[in-house]
Amino acid sequence: MQIQTSRFGLLNLEETTFICFPWGIPGFENLKRYVLLQHRDGPFQWLQAVDDPDVAFVVCPPEVVGVLYRIGSDQGKPIRVEKAEDLAVFVLVSFDRAGKNIRAHLRSPLLVNAATREGYQWILDAEDLPKVTVPAPQKEPGKTSTP
Amino acid sequence: MLILTRKVGESIRIGDDIEVMVTAVDQNKVRLGIRSPRHIPVFREEIYRKIQEENREAVGLEAGDLDEMLSQYAERK
């Protein structure tokens, strides 16, 4: 399927690679289909909305920003995670241009069932927020090419 | 908006699968218990709104910003 994106132009992508967010993502509730695109050699990826060219989030695995989430089985239930290894976690990242700071959105990680390609944004209560365990990000080897 | 009066221990049903029960009332605080199907996430409104705003901000990121981020990232390494 061809997807128009404002950042990466026209992309030709397999529908089987789409990730469905049945409730959308807060602020973008009407967008249900997304696709992950690798940025350069990692560790960041773009979560591009299939149905809106302008909507793309930057995400990375939580380890990259030095965070480990303690995720109970309840958190997997909305996306029907059956095996722990099927659960993939991403944190949204934003960039403060003025302060040149990278900010990871720790309170609201994305949980994805890799087996069914379904996801949702888990919103943690303040008391569940993880402690940042590593001050500087750890680089991970990338896998695929830049979109 | 439908407005109802409930006592402690009484519930409200939304459809046939969501139950909202008043479990305690303090001077200006109401404790609610929510029973909903496991596939429906439940969030506090103000936190949900905050996350909506943060998500909208996050979408402003361009590929160039990400490259700048990556260069910083390489420096920190």
Short mmCIF file of C-alpha atoms in Angstrom, two decimals:
data_model
loop_
_atom_site.label_atom_id
_atom_site.label_comp_id
_atom_site.label_asym_id
_atom_site.label_seq_id
_atom_site.Cartn_x
_atom_site.Cartn_y
_atom_site.Cartn_z
CA MET A 1 0.00 0.00 0.00
CA GLN A 2 1.25 3.48 -0.85
CA ILE A 3 1.40 5.92 2.05
CA GLN A 4 1.92 9.64 1.72
CA THR A 5 4.10 11.14 4.46
CA SER A 6 5.18 14.74 4.92
CA ARG A 7 8.61 13.76 6.22
CA PHE A 8 9.55 10.79 4.06
CA GLY A 9 7.54 11.30 0.87
CA LEU A 10 5.60 8.50 -0.69
CA LEU A 11 6.28 5.09 0.85
CA ASN A 12 5.29 1.71 -0.43
CA LEU A 13 4.62 -0.52 2.57
CA GLU A 14 3.22 -3.94 3.25
CA GLU A 15 -0.04 -3.77 5.17
CA THR A 16 1.15 -6.75 7.24
CA THR A 17 3.74 -4.44 8.85
CA PHE A 18 1.11 -2.02 10.14
CA ILE A 19 0.52 -1.73 13.87
CA CYS A 20 -3.08 -1.15 14.90
CA PHE A 21 -3.87 1.11 17.88
CA PRO A 22 -7.56 0.29 18.46
CA TRP A 23 -8.04 3.39 20.70
CA GLY A 24 -5.67 5.53 18.72
CA ILE A 25 -3.06 7.49 20.66
CA PRO A 26 -4.31 10.26 23.01
CA GLY A 27 -4.58 13.45 20.99
CA PHE A 28 -4.88 11.41 17.79
CA GLU A 29 -7.76 9.13 18.69
CA ASN A 30 -9.01 8.83 15.12
CA LEU A 31 -5.74 7.45 13.76
CA LYS A 32 -5.57 3.70 14.27
CA ARG A 33 -2.91 2.46 11.85
CA TYR A 34 0.80 3.15 12.20
CA VAL A 35 4.02 1.83 10.79
CA LEU A 36 7.54 1.82 12.32
CA LEU A 37 10.33 3.28 10.20
CA GLN A 38 13.96 3.04 11.23
CA HIS A 39 15.85 6.34 11.44
CA ARG A 40 19.44 5.99 10.18
CA ASP A 41 21.27 3.33 12.16
CA GLY A 42 19.15 3.69 15.26
CA PRO A 43 18.27 3.68 18.04
CA PHE A 44 15.34 5.91 17.13
CA GLN A 45 12.38 4.94 14.97
CA TRP A 46 9.49 6.89 13.54
CA LEU A 47 6.00 5.73 14.31
CA GLN A 48 4.29 7.10 11.22
CA ALA A 49 0.51 7.28 10.99
CA VAL A 50 -0.71 5.48 7.90
CA ASP A 51 -3.75 7.72 7.52
CA ASP A 52 -2.23 11.15 8.21
CA PRO A 53 0.94 12.24 6.39
CA ASP A 54 1.85 14.78 9.08
CA VAL A 55 1.61 12.56 12.13
CA ALA A 56 4.79 10.74 13.11
CA PHE A 57 6.24 10.17 16.56
CA VAL A 58 9.86 9.48 17.39
CA VAL A 59 10.15 6.39 19.56
CA CYS A 60 12.93 4.28 21.01
CA PRO A 61 13.22 1.28 23.29
CA PRO A 62 13.12 2.37 26.95
CA GLU A 63 16.62 0.96 27.58
CA VAL A 64 17.99 3.64 25.26
CA VAL A 65 16.95 6.35 27.71
CA GLY A 66 18.00 4.25 30.66
CA VAL A 67 14.60 3.07 31.74
CA LEU A 68 13.19 -0.31 32.54
CA TYR A 69 9.47 -0.70 33.07
CA ARG A 70 7.99 -3.18 35.44
CA ILE A 71 5.03 -4.35 33.42
CA GLY A 72 2.36 -6.54 34.97
CA SER A 73 0.07 -8.87 33.10
CA ASP A 74 -2.77 -6.34 33.50
CA GLN A 75 -0.98 -3.96 31.17
CA GLY A 76 -0.89 -6.58 28.45
CA LYS A 77 -4.60 -7.31 28.69
CA PRO A 78 -5.93 -4.47 26.52
CA ILE A 79 -3.85 -5.82 23.62
CA ARG A 80 -4.32 -9.46 24.63
CA VAL A 81 -0.67 -10.29 25.22
CA GLU A 82 -0.38 -14.01 25.89
CA LYS A 83 3.37 -14.44 26.10
CA ALA A 84 5.66 -11.91 27.79
CA GLU A 85 8.10 -12.10 24.88
CA ASP A 86 5.42 -10.77 22.52
CA LEU A 87 5.28 -7.47 24.40
CA ALA A 88 7.32 -4.67 22.86
CA VAL A 89 7.73 -1.34 24.64
CA PHE A 90 8.57 2.04 23.14
CA VAL A 91 8.90 5.47 24.67
CA LEU A 92 8.04 8.63 22.80
CA VAL A 93 10.82 11.15 22.49
CA SER A 94 10.56 14.87 21.91
CA PHE A 95 13.15 17.53 21.40
CA ASP A 96 13.17 20.94 23.00
CA ARG A 97 14.71 23.09 20.25
CA ALA A 98 15.45 26.04 22.54
CA GLY A 99 17.14 24.08 25.28
CA LYS A 100 18.42 21.40 22.87
CA ASN A 101 17.17 18.81 25.26
CA ILE A 102 15.96 15.34 24.45
CA ARG A 103 12.90 14.43 26.47
CA ALA A 104 11.56 10.93 26.84
CA HIS A 105 7.87 10.68 27.68
CA LEU A 106 8.30 8.22 30.52
CA ARG A 107 4.76 8.41 31.84
CA SER A 108 3.18 7.15 28.66
CA PRO A 109 5.06 4.28 26.98
CA LEU A 110 3.59 2.51 23.99
CA LEU A 111 2.91 -1.17 24.47
CA VAL A 112 2.70 -3.35 21.38
CA ASN A 113 1.74 -6.98 21.05
CA ALA A 114 4.31 -8.05 18.45
CA ALA A 115 2.35 -11.21 17.67
CA THR A 116 -0.91 -9.46 16.77
CA ARG A 117 0.57 -6.03 15.92
CA GLU A 118 -1.85 -4.29 18.25
CA GLY A 119 -0.82 -1.47 20.52
CA TYR A 120 -1.91 1.20 22.97
CA GLN A 121 -0.41 3.95 25.02
CA TRP A 122 -0.10 2.93 28.63
CA ILE A 123 -0.51 5.90 30.96
CA LEU A 124 1.18 5.29 34.28
CA ASP A 125 0.04 6.68 37.58
CA ALA A 126 2.61 8.99 39.16
CA GLU A 127 3.55 6.42 41.77
CA ASP A 128 4.34 3.84 39.08
CA LEU A 129 6.81 6.04 37.23
CA PRO A 130 10.11 4.27 36.69
CA LYS A 131 13.37 5.65 37.96
CA VAL A 132 15.89 6.55 35.30
CA THR A 133 18.65 4.08 35.91
CA VAL A 134 21.25 5.23 33.39
CA PRO A 135 22.02 8.95 33.04
CA ALA A 136 23.23 8.89 29.43
CA PRO A 137 21.59 6.98 26.59
CA GLN A 138 23.10 3.72 25.46
CA LYS A 139 23.55 3.29 21.75
CA GLU A 140 22.12 0.21 20.14
CA PRO A 141 23.13 -1.21 16.79
CA GLY A 142 20.61 -0.45 14.06
CA LYS A 143 18.97 -3.00 11.85
CA THR A 144 17.60 -1.50 8.69
CA SER A 145 18.18 1.50 6.48
CA THR A 146 16.90 5.04 6.81
CA PRO A 147 13.42 5.61 5.40
CA MET B 1 -24.56 15.19 30.58
CA LEU B 2 -26.50 12.73 32.68
CA ILE B 3 -26.21 13.56 36.38
CA LEU B 4 -27.06 10.96 39.00
CA THR B 5 -27.05 10.83 42.77
CA ARG B 6 -25.48 7.70 44.28
CA LYS B 7 -24.67 6.55 47.80
CA VAL B 8 -21.59 4.65 48.91
CA GLY B 9 -21.85 1.08 47.63
CA GLU B 10 -24.17 2.02 44.80
CA SER B 11 -23.18 1.71 41.18
CA ILE B 12 -23.75 3.10 37.74
CA ARG B 13 -23.77 0.87 34.68
CA ILE B 14 -22.59 2.04 31.31
CA GLY B 15 -23.81 -0.40 28.72
CA ASP B 16 -23.81 -3.96 29.95
CA ASP B 17 -20.13 -4.29 30.69
CA ILE B 18 -18.95 -1.19 32.57
CA GLU B 19 -19.75 -0.64 36.24
CA VAL B 20 -18.75 2.43 38.21
CA MET B 21 -19.19 2.08 41.96
CA VAL B 22 -18.94 4.78 44.61
CA THR B 23 -16.78 3.14 47.27
CA ALA B 24 -16.20 6.06 49.64
CA VAL B 25 -17.07 9.72 49.99
CA ASP B 26 -14.92 12.13 51.92
CA GLN B 27 -15.56 15.86 52.29
CA ASN B 28 -14.50 16.73 48.75
CA LYS B 29 -13.26 13.41 47.47
CA VAL B 30 -15.16 10.53 45.96
CA ARG B 31 -13.53 7.14 45.55
CA LEU B 32 -14.78 5.20 42.58
CA GLY B 33 -14.32 1.60 41.64
CA ILE B 34 -14.48 0.85 37.95
CA ARG B 35 -15.18 -2.60 36.60
CA SER B 36 -14.72 -2.73 32.86
CA PRO B 37 -13.76 -5.36 30.33
CA ARG B 38 -10.03 -5.97 30.42
CA HIS B 39 -9.65 -4.63 26.90
CA ILE B 40 -10.82 -1.12 27.83
CA PRO B 41 -8.10 1.06 29.36
CA VAL B 42 -9.31 3.46 32.08
CA PHE B 43 -7.49 6.73 32.70
CA ARG B 44 -7.80 9.75 34.97
CA GLU B 45 -9.15 12.59 32.84
CA GLU B 46 -6.51 15.20 33.73
CA ILE B 47 -3.67 12.78 33.09
CA TYR B 48 -5.23 11.72 29.81
CA ARG B 49 -5.42 15.39 28.77
CA LYS B 50 -1.82 15.98 29.71
CA ILE B 51 -0.73 12.99 27.66
CA GLN B 52 -2.81 14.26 24.73
CA GLU B 53 -0.93 17.56 24.88
CA GLU B 54 2.45 15.87 25.19
CA ASN B 55 1.68 13.65 22.24
CA ARG B 56 0.65 16.63 20.12
CA GLU B 57 3.94 18.32 21.00
CA ALA B 58 5.90 15.19 20.16
CA VAL B 59 4.52 15.18 16.62
CA GLY B 60 6.25 18.52 15.92
CA LEU B 61 9.59 16.76 15.60
CA GLU B 62 11.21 16.85 12.15
CA ALA B 63 13.85 14.56 10.70
CA GLY B 64 16.43 17.36 11.10
CA ASP B 65 15.69 17.59 14.83
CA LEU B 66 16.23 13.91 15.13
CA ASP B 67 19.61 14.18 13.42
CA GLU B 68 20.55 16.92 15.85
CA MET B 69 19.40 14.67 18.67
CA LEU B 70 21.51 11.85 17.32
CA SER B 71 24.60 14.05 17.13
CA GLN B 72 24.11 15.04 20.79
CA TYR B 73 23.58 11.47 21.57
CA ALA B 74 26.84 10.50 19.90
CA GLU B 75 28.64 13.20 21.93
CA ARG B 76 27.29 11.84 25.20
CA LYS B 77 28.39 8.37 24.33
#
